[in-house]
Amino acid sequence: MNVIRAIQMYIDKMISDAGPGMKLLMMDRETISIVSMAFAQSEMLQKEVFLFERLDSVRSNEKLKYLKCIVFVRPTKDNIFLLQQELQSPKFGSYYIYFSNIIPRTDIKILAESDEGESVQDFKEIYADYLPVNPNLFSLHIPTCLQALNWNPEALERSTQGLVSVLLSFKFRPAIRYRSGSTAAQTLAKKVHETINKETALFSFRPPEDGAAPPLLLILDRRDDPITPLLNQWTYQAMVHELLTINKQRVDLSGVSGVPKDLKEVVLSTEQDEFYANNLYANFGEIATTIKVLMDEFQRKANDQRKIESIADMKNFVETYPQFRKMSGTVTKHLVLISELSVQVGQQQLFEVSELEQEIACRADHSTQLQRVKRLVSEGKISAANALRLVLLYAMRYERHANCDTSGLLKLLQDRGGRSYIAPRMLEYISTVARQELFNTVKITDAVKLTRNLIKELKGVENVYAQHECVLKGTLEEVIKGRPLDAQYPIMGNEVPFRRPPAEVIVFIVGGATYEEALAVHRYNQEGYRIVLGGTTIHNSESFLEEVLAATVGVPFKHSRSLQQFHQAPAGTA
Amino acid sequence: MDNPFDMHDKESASGAFLLPTDGEILEGFLCPICKRDLRTPERLTVHVEHEHSEEQDLLKSLKEIFSIARQGILSKGKKKPSQPGGTDGSEPSAPRLGSESGVAIGSAGTANNPLLQPGCNQTIGCSCEHMAYFKAVRSPRLERYAAETNKLIIRLDKLLDGLPTEPDQKKRHEQSKVPWIDGKLVKLCPTCAKSFGITRRQHHCRVCGSVMCESCSRYLTLEEAGRLVNPTAISPASAVPLQAQSDAQPVNETSHFRVCEHCMRLLLIRMEMQDWKRERPLVRQYYETLRRERTDIEPHIGMYRRILDSLYDGDVIYRLSDASTLREKIGRSAEKLDNVSKSLQTLRSAVGSREDALKKAIRLGCISYIKEQMLSIPPLPVEEEIKKVQLRKRQETERRLERERQLALEAFERLELQSGGGSVDSSLHDRQNGSSSSSSTASTAEMTNGRYGAAVSTMDNWTGTQTGPTSNATSDPLIDQINIVKGYIRQARAALRFEEVATLERNLSELTQEFYYRQRSEPVDTKPIPEAQ
């Protein structure tokens, strides 16, 4: 189960079906990202795809009849209309049309009627309708999916299509479970279930042999775990996303000083960059060591350059040139990234912040933690964004605590210009489940957890910056171990639930997944499980806060009445 | 067994390599009784089984030969696990560090990376075919349009036939060929829905006869009309962009036909299709050259790598000169690709146009292909190095053979001792035989090492002295076969078809081995019998 591979195979098939000859690939806003995340442009050139165009942008009327045009677009009304126009006055010799999802028959008819030049050679649906981020992680790139804590209809439509296409690209007809209590998860589960039942022809896969459990599609809600996206991360990919933001595999470094010109924007792809693929989940310390090794190797090769004495040597060197250049590119790129990360870590005092974040997330110790948060927020050494996150974590953790002093902290935050209006919104955003379960670690029912914590403390924490475990990890544990799920994760439809744990799991988080969760999934996959994670988007703390704000527009303040003075955003912001 | 080579047959003379002993010789899988060439061992066996079933002993001996040959092939396969292709892991690492380390790092990285390991068993996801439905909707429409267009073209043909140049006459001529609709019946222009009057006059489409206003009229030049009617006659150079002309209002009615929008569209589509069929732009021609060159050279690049692997492995199938000719060829091809793509780029086209971008992309793709596939091929090995490797390998083989022989000898002696005394003779004889076999392996190595031409006669001499009856040696179909294969190898090498060279070489060494095996075993098998008598 590798989402990148799935997309690559679709694109390969699409291109090879068009046969030999010069080709142009016509895409739309979304499919162009899908293709670019699966293949580099140079790889496409070798597949004889020489030109790339957007169907939805202004295009020249120049006709090149000797080109084959591969159209790969989403089945939206706009695209159908544009394609209809294109077919009425075809600019290219032949058209191979691939829709990235299920297309209504009426639309096929419209297009067939427009094809007066008989230029369409192929017409298919292929289900590459999601962005493959890592082999085990996909995104739908919906930055905000909720409005007033319920689905934004467009986002719901897109999410349903995305999930259906994931299922079809793996040929799964899954059992669908959703987080009970989350209406968003339930609605999406219902929609996907309906689509599966409607498209019976498509989903008529052979059931798994000898009564094995069908794959599981598990739909969760970000509102149940608002902690994970707020924490500072220390693994490479997560860190880059948190501090520099990865947008569809691209990191914008133009704001960073001292960056070479050709590295203003770098691409981080597990497919094209081996170093990245190998160190995606390595933590900050390990990366530095690895990069040192890489540097030494590079140095060794660079030294070779000086040792060139004869023409034969020179030839040898040139013959190894492609690898050489590739490697040097990789080294510089990651060096720039790592050095920028370490600058940020120093500037923002991230070690101190992160330690306290982890403390709040994992241990209940109100008075000490309040003191530390107060000190950090008021001192002004840490950035306002980090201060906000600390306050948010505190506010969520000690919402019901007798001596809770969120308003005091918020005042401090406001004084130094922090966005204190986010706190009440956040308290409205988190779900009832999160409120009840997230921090009640010291319940009697959780005796196991309690002893585990005790043992942990006795042993000493291995890494204070990575104590927190995301909720997803526990959830997956239950799924994998085959524990009864029906109470917390009811099954959609009237299928008989299987006792045995499923062989494949697709987890989808409404409201966005994080790279920390991708790491949890990766660890399970290393043990041999087959899990893929997806989300409406991939969050870092900043994008998550935006999602929270968007989701809580117009929501009455129920839980944060006491924080009334902070309800209104200062004029000119938000 | 009677000698099948006494008889002369004219058919068999084609391409035979003559043995020095006597005249004409047959080759191939010949039936010993009726002298027909059956081409394959299976067919020969079947043939003998059916046609000469009475000669059971012959059949038996035939089958024996083939089974021996098969065993030889099998045991050879076991002895030499490192045939080209499967040598990736076991190659000597020393000489190739420079070029291979990068690749090695790459493959190790992928193997270690757990993220990249799935996909080996992942199959492509679902897809849903809609072309059938698409066609079902499209074809009736296309047929209708095609019929209509054809009708229009027939009318155009009639109109063009004897067309007067005088405007008045032209109009009369047009009206006589195509019936015009009665203008009184039409109050509004069917295209723009505006009413006709003194300022907005009625006009007729010359091909369908319908009515429209001046602003909704389109114009088809006579030249275009002629081209539509007779697409092959007019040279493509005279093709002028149609749209531009029809937009401009023509002053002069005589050089155009006035047509309605609907007819114009149908005719335009037809004209475009005709143009496309005739058109062969330079870009495309250049690109096809590039593509051909690439598909031609691709197998050679793979072959080159395999030859190098095999050379470094100490195999004697390929020679160093093979590698260097192939390398030269790849270099020449790279140069050609570079040149063609360069000249493709110099083709004239507007800056910033789609064609311009296309040419740049093709050139870019070509450069990266040359860089990554053609220039990155490992350098030629040094001759001494190869010789060293080969020598080492040969020595190893010899040592192994020696050891095996020793073991066999010991086993045999033990057996002899067990069966009792008086076998000194035979054991002595055996020792002799052993020594000859060692010399035979040496000569095998030499032979396969490349000195083909002269090998046959020495072989023959050697066998001749060993085994008395010459008829047996000269009539050996194996020798013929060996000679034929050698000829083929020479031809294949000249044609740079190294795939075939490899198979033939393998074939040849099997044959030679089998040949020596038989030479060696014959005295042992045959001599004890006369002794017993």
PDB file of N, CA and C in Angstrom, chain A residues 2 6 9-10 20 22 46 48 50 53 60 62-63 65-66 105 108 112-113 115-116 118 120 122-125 127 168-171 205 277-278 280 297 319-320 323 522, chain B residues 98 103 105 113 115 122-131 133-134 138 141-142 145 265 269 272 276 281 284 287 291 294 327 353-355 358 361 365 368-369 375 379:
ATOM      1  N   ASN A   2       1.099   1.762  -1.163  1.00  0.00           N
ATOM      2  CA  ASN A   2       1.943   2.929  -1.296  1.00  0.00           C
ATOM      3  C   ASN A   2       1.206   3.916  -2.192  1.00  0.00           C
ATOM      4  N   ALA A   6       0.793   4.112  -6.300  1.00  0.00           N
ATOM      5  CA  ALA A   6      -0.532   3.979  -6.930  1.00  0.00           C
ATOM      6  C   ALA A   6      -0.729   5.067  -7.973  1.00  0.00           C
ATOM      7  N   MET A   9       1.607   4.611 -11.016  1.00  0.00           N
ATOM      8  CA  MET A   9       1.170   3.574 -11.956  1.00  0.00           C
ATOM      9  C   MET A   9       0.048   4.076 -12.849  1.00  0.00           C
ATOM     10  N   TYR A  10      -0.856   4.854 -12.250  1.00  0.00           N
ATOM     11  CA  TYR A  10      -1.933   5.428 -13.061  1.00  0.00           C
ATOM     12  C   TYR A  10      -1.364   6.341 -14.153  1.00  0.00           C
ATOM     13  N   PRO A  20       3.493   5.902 -28.665  1.00  0.00           N
ATOM     14  CA  PRO A  20       4.690   6.709 -28.892  1.00  0.00           C
ATOM     15  C   PRO A  20       4.363   8.018 -29.611  1.00  0.00           C
ATOM     16  N   MET A  22       5.213  12.581 -29.691  1.00  0.00           N
ATOM     17  CA  MET A  22       5.284  13.752 -28.817  1.00  0.00           C
ATOM     18  C   MET A  22       3.945  13.971 -28.142  1.00  0.00           C
ATOM     19  N   GLN A  46      11.305  12.082 -20.330  1.00  0.00           N
ATOM     20  CA  GLN A  46      11.742  10.776 -20.827  1.00  0.00           C
ATOM     21  C   GLN A  46      10.568   9.904 -21.244  1.00  0.00           C
ATOM     22  N   GLU A  48       8.325  11.116 -23.060  1.00  0.00           N
ATOM     23  CA  GLU A  48       7.888  11.826 -24.269  1.00  0.00           C
ATOM     24  C   GLU A  48       6.765  12.817 -24.015  1.00  0.00           C
ATOM     25  N   PHE A  50       6.286  16.406 -23.427  1.00  0.00           N
ATOM     26  CA  PHE A  50       7.169  17.556 -23.532  1.00  0.00           C
ATOM     27  C   PHE A  50       6.505  18.853 -23.081  1.00  0.00           C
ATOM     28  N   GLU A  53       0.190  21.842 -19.847  1.00  0.00           N
ATOM     29  CA  GLU A  53      -0.683  23.008 -19.884  1.00  0.00           C
ATOM     30  C   GLU A  53      -1.816  22.851 -18.910  1.00  0.00           C
ATOM     31  N   SER A  60      -2.914  29.628 -25.679  1.00  0.00           N
ATOM     32  CA  SER A  60      -2.812  30.161 -27.039  1.00  0.00           C
ATOM     33  C   SER A  60      -3.633  29.295 -27.988  1.00  0.00           C
ATOM     34  N   GLU A  62      -2.607  28.414 -30.906  1.00  0.00           N
ATOM     35  CA  GLU A  62      -1.697  27.779 -31.850  1.00  0.00           C
ATOM     36  C   GLU A  62      -2.042  26.292 -31.981  1.00  0.00           C
ATOM     37  N   LYS A  63      -2.085  25.844 -33.216  1.00  0.00           N
ATOM     38  CA  LYS A  63      -2.453  24.444 -33.424  1.00  0.00           C
ATOM     39  C   LYS A  63      -1.216  23.622 -33.731  1.00  0.00           C
ATOM     40  N   LYS A  65      -0.963  19.957 -34.705  1.00  0.00           N
ATOM     41  CA  LYS A  65      -1.733  18.744 -34.941  1.00  0.00           C
ATOM     42  C   LYS A  65      -0.910  17.474 -34.748  1.00  0.00           C
ATOM     43  N   TYR A  66       0.413  17.610 -34.776  1.00  0.00           N
ATOM     44  CA  TYR A  66       1.217  16.394 -34.620  1.00  0.00           C
ATOM     45  C   TYR A  66       1.425  16.020 -33.159  1.00  0.00           C
ATOM     46  N   ARG A 105     -22.708  10.253 -16.589  1.00  0.00           N
ATOM     47  CA  ARG A 105     -22.881   9.841 -17.981  1.00  0.00           C
ATOM     48  C   ARG A 105     -23.307  11.001 -18.862  1.00  0.00           C
ATOM     49  N   ILE A 108     -20.356  12.730 -20.197  1.00  0.00           N
ATOM     50  CA  ILE A 108     -19.709  12.005 -21.292  1.00  0.00           C
ATOM     51  C   ILE A 108     -20.434  12.307 -22.594  1.00  0.00           C
ATOM     52  N   ALA A 112     -18.987  13.843 -25.978  1.00  0.00           N
ATOM     53  CA  ALA A 112     -19.030  13.048 -27.207  1.00  0.00           C
ATOM     54  C   ALA A 112     -19.689  13.850 -28.317  1.00  0.00           C
ATOM     55  N   GLU A 113     -20.699  14.639 -27.944  1.00  0.00           N
ATOM     56  CA  GLU A 113     -21.393  15.427 -28.957  1.00  0.00           C
ATOM     57  C   GLU A 113     -20.525  16.585 -29.461  1.00  0.00           C
ATOM     58  N   ASP A 115     -17.309  16.352 -29.952  1.00  0.00           N
ATOM     59  CA  ASP A 115     -16.129  15.847 -30.652  1.00  0.00           C
ATOM     60  C   ASP A 115     -16.435  15.659 -32.125  1.00  0.00           C
ATOM     61  N   GLU A 116     -16.576  16.765 -32.834  1.00  0.00           N
ATOM     62  CA  GLU A 116     -16.980  16.662 -34.233  1.00  0.00           C
ATOM     63  C   GLU A 116     -15.817  16.294 -35.137  1.00  0.00           C
ATOM     64  N   GLU A 118     -13.685  14.052 -34.502  1.00  0.00           N
ATOM     65  CA  GLU A 118     -13.334  12.675 -34.181  1.00  0.00           C
ATOM     66  C   GLU A 118     -11.896  12.582 -33.644  1.00  0.00           C
ATOM     67  N   VAL A 120     -11.040  12.387 -30.292  1.00  0.00           N
ATOM     68  CA  VAL A 120     -10.857  11.681 -29.019  1.00  0.00           C
ATOM     69  C   VAL A 120     -10.558  10.210 -29.288  1.00  0.00           C
ATOM     70  N   ASP A 122      -9.326   8.070 -26.592  1.00  0.00           N
ATOM     71  CA  ASP A 122      -9.526   7.257 -25.398  1.00  0.00           C
ATOM     72  C   ASP A 122     -10.263   8.095 -24.365  1.00  0.00           C
ATOM     73  N   PHE A 123     -11.062   7.415 -23.560  1.00  0.00           N
ATOM     74  CA  PHE A 123     -11.854   8.132 -22.570  1.00  0.00           C
ATOM     75  C   PHE A 123     -12.016   7.227 -21.378  1.00  0.00           C
ATOM     76  N   LYS A 124     -11.380   7.609 -20.283  1.00  0.00           N
ATOM     77  CA  LYS A 124     -11.378   6.704 -19.117  1.00  0.00           C
ATOM     78  C   LYS A 124     -11.512   7.479 -17.830  1.00  0.00           C
ATOM     79  N   GLU A 125     -11.913   6.722 -16.804  1.00  0.00           N
ATOM     80  CA  GLU A 125     -11.786   7.241 -15.448  1.00  0.00           C
ATOM     81  C   GLU A 125     -10.610   6.518 -14.808  1.00  0.00           C
ATOM     82  N   TYR A 127      -8.461   6.630 -11.011  1.00  0.00           N
ATOM     83  CA  TYR A 127      -8.799   7.196  -9.709  1.00  0.00           C
ATOM     84  C   TYR A 127      -7.567   7.731  -8.991  1.00  0.00           C
ATOM     85  N   LEU A 168     -10.573   3.056  -4.624  1.00  0.00           N
ATOM     86  CA  LEU A 168     -10.538   2.419  -5.950  1.00  0.00           C
ATOM     87  C   LEU A 168      -9.105   2.196  -6.424  1.00  0.00           C
ATOM     88  N   SER A 169      -8.220   3.099  -6.046  1.00  0.00           N
ATOM     89  CA  SER A 169      -6.844   2.918  -6.512  1.00  0.00           C
ATOM     90  C   SER A 169      -6.174   1.752  -5.795  1.00  0.00           C
ATOM     91  N   PHE A 170      -6.708   1.377  -4.641  1.00  0.00           N
ATOM     92  CA  PHE A 170      -6.192   0.172  -3.977  1.00  0.00           C
ATOM     93  C   PHE A 170      -7.102  -1.035  -4.186  1.00  0.00           C
ATOM     94  N   LYS A 171      -8.195  -0.826  -4.899  1.00  0.00           N
ATOM     95  CA  LYS A 171      -9.200  -1.878  -5.106  1.00  0.00           C
ATOM     96  C   LYS A 171      -9.743  -2.409  -3.788  1.00  0.00           C
ATOM     97  N   PHE A 205     -15.154  -5.898  -6.224  1.00  0.00           N
ATOM     98  CA  PHE A 205     -13.917  -6.665  -6.088  1.00  0.00           C
ATOM     99  C   PHE A 205     -14.226  -7.988  -5.427  1.00  0.00           C
ATOM    100  N   ALA A 277      14.138  10.619   1.641  1.00  0.00           N
ATOM    101  CA  ALA A 277      13.339   9.413   1.871  1.00  0.00           C
ATOM    102  C   ALA A 277      13.869   8.636   3.066  1.00  0.00           C
ATOM    103  N   ASN A 278      15.189   8.629   3.214  1.00  0.00           N
ATOM    104  CA  ASN A 278      15.767   7.850   4.301  1.00  0.00           C
ATOM    105  C   ASN A 278      15.693   8.555   5.643  1.00  0.00           C
ATOM    106  N   LEU A 280      13.342  11.069   6.505  1.00  0.00           N
ATOM    107  CA  LEU A 280      12.054  11.679   6.745  1.00  0.00           C
ATOM    108  C   LEU A 280      11.707  11.706   8.229  1.00  0.00           C
ATOM    109  N   GLU A 297      31.366  12.185   2.344  1.00  0.00           N
ATOM    110  CA  GLU A 297      31.381  11.439   1.086  1.00  0.00           C
ATOM    111  C   GLU A 297      31.512  12.393  -0.096  1.00  0.00           C
ATOM    112  N   GLU A 319      32.397  10.792 -16.368  1.00  0.00           N
ATOM    113  CA  GLU A 319      31.445   9.700 -16.527  1.00  0.00           C
ATOM    114  C   GLU A 319      30.616   9.463 -15.274  1.00  0.00           C
ATOM    115  N   THR A 320      31.149   9.839 -14.149  1.00  0.00           N
ATOM    116  CA  THR A 320      30.352   9.720 -12.931  1.00  0.00           C
ATOM    117  C   THR A 320      29.599  11.008 -12.650  1.00  0.00           C
ATOM    118  N   GLN A 323      25.706  11.279 -11.256  1.00  0.00           N
ATOM    119  CA  GLN A 323      25.558  10.937  -9.840  1.00  0.00           C
ATOM    120  C   GLN A 323      26.188  12.010  -8.970  1.00  0.00           C
ATOM    121  N   HIS A 522       3.946   5.214  10.237  1.00  0.00           N
ATOM    122  CA  HIS A 522       5.174   4.644   9.684  1.00  0.00           C
ATOM    123  C   HIS A 522       5.754   3.584  10.617  1.00  0.00           C
TER     124      HIS A 522
ATOM    125  N   GLY B  98      34.945   3.429  -9.124  1.00  0.00           N
ATOM    126  CA  GLY B  98      34.637   4.791  -9.564  1.00  0.00           C
ATOM    127  C   GLY B  98      33.225   4.969 -10.066  1.00  0.00           C
ATOM    128  N   VAL B 103      25.903   4.102  -8.023  1.00  0.00           N
ATOM    129  CA  VAL B 103      24.771   3.229  -8.278  1.00  0.00           C
ATOM    130  C   VAL B 103      24.535   2.315  -7.084  1.00  0.00           C
ATOM    131  N   ILE B 105      25.281   2.825  -4.002  1.00  0.00           N
ATOM    132  CA  ILE B 105      24.660   3.574  -2.913  1.00  0.00           C
ATOM    133  C   ILE B 105      23.171   3.687  -3.165  1.00  0.00           C
ATOM    134  N   ASN B 113      15.397   1.329   2.542  1.00  0.00           N
ATOM    135  CA  ASN B 113      14.321   2.236   2.893  1.00  0.00           C
ATOM    136  C   ASN B 113      12.995   1.496   2.929  1.00  0.00           C
ATOM    137  N   LEU B 115      10.183   2.626   3.294  1.00  0.00           N
ATOM    138  CA  LEU B 115       9.098   3.345   2.635  1.00  0.00           C
ATOM    139  C   LEU B 115       8.971   2.943   1.181  1.00  0.00           C
ATOM    140  N   GLN B 122       2.191  -4.357  -5.571  1.00  0.00           N
ATOM    141  CA  GLN B 122       1.039  -3.486  -5.726  1.00  0.00           C
ATOM    142  C   GLN B 122       0.637  -3.438  -7.197  1.00  0.00           C
ATOM    143  N   THR B 123      -0.620  -3.665  -7.441  1.00  0.00           N
ATOM    144  CA  THR B 123      -1.065  -3.616  -8.829  1.00  0.00           C
ATOM    145  C   THR B 123      -1.760  -2.286  -9.079  1.00  0.00           C
ATOM    146  N   ILE B 124      -1.883  -1.979 -10.339  1.00  0.00           N
ATOM    147  CA  ILE B 124      -2.522  -0.709 -10.683  1.00  0.00           C
ATOM    148  C   ILE B 124      -3.988  -0.744 -10.263  1.00  0.00           C
ATOM    149  N   GLY B 125      -4.466   0.420  -9.827  1.00  0.00           N
ATOM    150  CA  GLY B 125      -5.826   0.491  -9.316  1.00  0.00           C
ATOM    151  C   GLY B 125      -6.871   0.343 -10.409  1.00  0.00           C
ATOM    152  N   CYS B 126      -8.123   0.514  -9.999  1.00  0.00           N
ATOM    153  CA  CYS B 126      -9.244   0.388 -10.923  1.00  0.00           C
ATOM    154  C   CYS B 126      -9.184   1.462 -11.999  1.00  0.00           C
ATOM    155  N   SER B 127      -9.786   1.164 -13.089  1.00  0.00           N
ATOM    156  CA  SER B 127     -10.081   2.240 -14.018  1.00  0.00           C
ATOM    157  C   SER B 127     -11.388   1.876 -14.692  1.00  0.00           C
ATOM    158  N   CYS B 128     -12.004   2.862 -15.297  1.00  0.00           N
ATOM    159  CA  CYS B 128     -13.309   2.598 -15.892  1.00  0.00           C
ATOM    160  C   CYS B 128     -13.307   3.137 -17.317  1.00  0.00           C
ATOM    161  N   GLU B 129     -13.619   2.284 -18.238  1.00  0.00           N
ATOM    162  CA  GLU B 129     -13.554   2.587 -19.662  1.00  0.00           C
ATOM    163  C   GLU B 129     -14.862   3.215 -20.113  1.00  0.00           C
ATOM    164  N   HIS B 130     -14.796   4.373 -20.766  1.00  0.00           N
ATOM    165  CA  HIS B 130     -16.023   4.997 -21.259  1.00  0.00           C
ATOM    166  C   HIS B 130     -16.016   5.182 -22.763  1.00  0.00           C
ATOM    167  N   MET B 131     -14.974   4.684 -23.411  1.00  0.00           N
ATOM    168  CA  MET B 131     -14.830   4.962 -24.837  1.00  0.00           C
ATOM    169  C   MET B 131     -15.984   4.371 -25.636  1.00  0.00           C
ATOM    170  N   TYR B 133     -19.124   3.968 -24.807  1.00  0.00           N
ATOM    171  CA  TYR B 133     -20.294   4.842 -24.733  1.00  0.00           C
ATOM    172  C   TYR B 133     -20.046   6.128 -25.513  1.00  0.00           C
ATOM    173  N   PHE B 134     -18.825   6.626 -25.351  1.00  0.00           N
ATOM    174  CA  PHE B 134     -18.445   7.859 -26.046  1.00  0.00           C
ATOM    175  C   PHE B 134     -18.633   7.691 -27.547  1.00  0.00           C
ATOM    176  N   ARG B 138     -21.019   9.436 -30.261  1.00  0.00           N
ATOM    177  CA  ARG B 138     -20.344  10.245 -31.267  1.00  0.00           C
ATOM    178  C   ARG B 138     -20.632   9.790 -32.698  1.00  0.00           C
ATOM    179  N   ARG B 141     -23.645  11.044 -34.808  1.00  0.00           N
ATOM    180  CA  ARG B 141     -23.482  12.469 -35.123  1.00  0.00           C
ATOM    181  C   ARG B 141     -22.456  12.659 -36.224  1.00  0.00           C
ATOM    182  N   LEU B 142     -21.337  11.948 -36.056  1.00  0.00           N
ATOM    183  CA  LEU B 142     -20.272  12.090 -37.053  1.00  0.00           C
ATOM    184  C   LEU B 142     -20.754  11.658 -38.417  1.00  0.00           C
ATOM    185  N   TYR B 145     -22.950  14.293 -39.894  1.00  0.00           N
ATOM    186  CA  TYR B 145     -22.142  15.417 -40.360  1.00  0.00           C
ATOM    187  C   TYR B 145     -21.385  15.056 -41.629  1.00  0.00           C
ATOM    188  N   ARG B 265     -18.796  25.895 -41.030  1.00  0.00           N
ATOM    189  CA  ARG B 265     -18.187  25.131 -39.947  1.00  0.00           C
ATOM    190  C   ARG B 265     -17.902  23.693 -40.407  1.00  0.00           C
ATOM    191  N   ILE B 269     -14.142  22.001 -40.717  1.00  0.00           N
ATOM    192  CA  ILE B 269     -13.697  20.767 -40.049  1.00  0.00           C
ATOM    193  C   ILE B 269     -13.095  19.811 -41.069  1.00  0.00           C
ATOM    194  N   GLU B 272      -9.702  21.011 -42.236  1.00  0.00           N
ATOM    195  CA  GLU B 272      -8.671  20.801 -41.243  1.00  0.00           C
ATOM    196  C   GLU B 272      -8.194  19.353 -41.245  1.00  0.00           C
ATOM    197  N   TRP B 276      -4.433  18.070 -42.019  1.00  0.00           N
ATOM    198  CA  TRP B 276      -3.663  17.314 -41.033  1.00  0.00           C
ATOM    199  C   TRP B 276      -3.067  16.059 -41.659  1.00  0.00           C
ATOM    200  N   PRO B 281       5.131  18.165 -40.687  1.00  0.00           N
ATOM    201  CA  PRO B 281       6.031  19.240 -40.283  1.00  0.00           C
ATOM    202  C   PRO B 281       7.428  18.715 -39.960  1.00  0.00           C
ATOM    203  N   ARG B 284       8.251  17.138 -36.569  1.00  0.00           N
ATOM    204  CA  ARG B 284       7.860  15.754 -36.405  1.00  0.00           C
ATOM    205  C   ARG B 284       8.875  14.821 -37.064  1.00  0.00           C
ATOM    206  N   TYR B 287      11.851  14.645 -34.947  1.00  0.00           N
ATOM    207  CA  TYR B 287      11.570  13.896 -33.730  1.00  0.00           C
ATOM    208  C   TYR B 287      11.551  12.405 -34.007  1.00  0.00           C
ATOM    209  N   ARG B 291      13.730   9.534 -32.191  1.00  0.00           N
ATOM    210  CA  ARG B 291      13.095   8.394 -31.540  1.00  0.00           C
ATOM    211  C   ARG B 291      13.655   7.071 -32.070  1.00  0.00           C
ATOM    212  N   ARG B 294      17.023   6.444 -30.731  1.00  0.00           N
ATOM    213  CA  ARG B 294      17.001   6.021 -29.333  1.00  0.00           C
ATOM    214  C   ARG B 294      16.594   4.571 -29.197  1.00  0.00           C
ATOM    215  N   ARG B 327      31.035   0.497 -27.701  1.00  0.00           N
ATOM    216  CA  ARG B 327      31.156   1.781 -27.037  1.00  0.00           C
ATOM    217  C   ARG B 327      31.258   2.898 -28.071  1.00  0.00           C
ATOM    218  N   SER B 353       5.967  30.655 -28.546  1.00  0.00           N
ATOM    219  CA  SER B 353       4.848  29.868 -29.029  1.00  0.00           C
ATOM    220  C   SER B 353       4.931  28.460 -28.457  1.00  0.00           C
ATOM    221  N   ARG B 354       3.870  27.722 -28.661  1.00  0.00           N
ATOM    222  CA  ARG B 354       3.816  26.365 -28.145  1.00  0.00           C
ATOM    223  C   ARG B 354       4.896  25.505 -28.806  1.00  0.00           C
ATOM    224  N   GLU B 355       5.085  25.757 -30.096  1.00  0.00           N
ATOM    225  CA  GLU B 355       6.069  24.965 -30.828  1.00  0.00           C
ATOM    226  C   GLU B 355       7.475  25.234 -30.291  1.00  0.00           C
ATOM    227  N   LEU B 358       7.928  23.419 -27.163  1.00  0.00           N
ATOM    228  CA  LEU B 358       8.055  21.999 -27.467  1.00  0.00           C
ATOM    229  C   LEU B 358       9.473  21.651 -27.882  1.00  0.00           C
ATOM    230  N   ALA B 361      11.790  21.676 -24.982  1.00  0.00           N
ATOM    231  CA  ALA B 361      11.592  20.515 -24.106  1.00  0.00           C
ATOM    232  C   ALA B 361      12.209  19.264 -24.726  1.00  0.00           C
ATOM    233  N   GLY B 365      15.066  17.100 -22.986  1.00  0.00           N
ATOM    234  CA  GLY B 365      14.904  15.671 -22.738  1.00  0.00           C
ATOM    235  C   GLY B 365      16.041  14.880 -23.367  1.00  0.00           C
ATOM    236  N   SER B 368      19.317  15.318 -21.383  1.00  0.00           N
ATOM    237  CA  SER B 368      19.378  14.563 -20.131  1.00  0.00           C
ATOM    238  C   SER B 368      19.449  13.068 -20.420  1.00  0.00           C
ATOM    239  N   TYR B 369      18.852  12.660 -21.527  1.00  0.00           N
ATOM    240  CA  TYR B 369      18.966  11.246 -21.887  1.00  0.00           C
ATOM    241  C   TYR B 369      20.415  10.897 -22.219  1.00  0.00           C
ATOM    242  N   LEU B 375      26.301   8.825 -21.610  1.00  0.00           N
ATOM    243  CA  LEU B 375      27.641   9.204 -21.163  1.00  0.00           C
ATOM    244  C   LEU B 375      28.006   8.555 -19.838  1.00  0.00           C
ATOM    245  N   PRO B 379      33.514   3.029 -18.228  1.00  0.00           N
ATOM    246  CA  PRO B 379      34.600   3.065 -19.212  1.00  0.00           C
ATOM    247  C   PRO B 379      35.062   1.652 -19.577  1.00  0.00           C
TER     248      PRO B 379
END
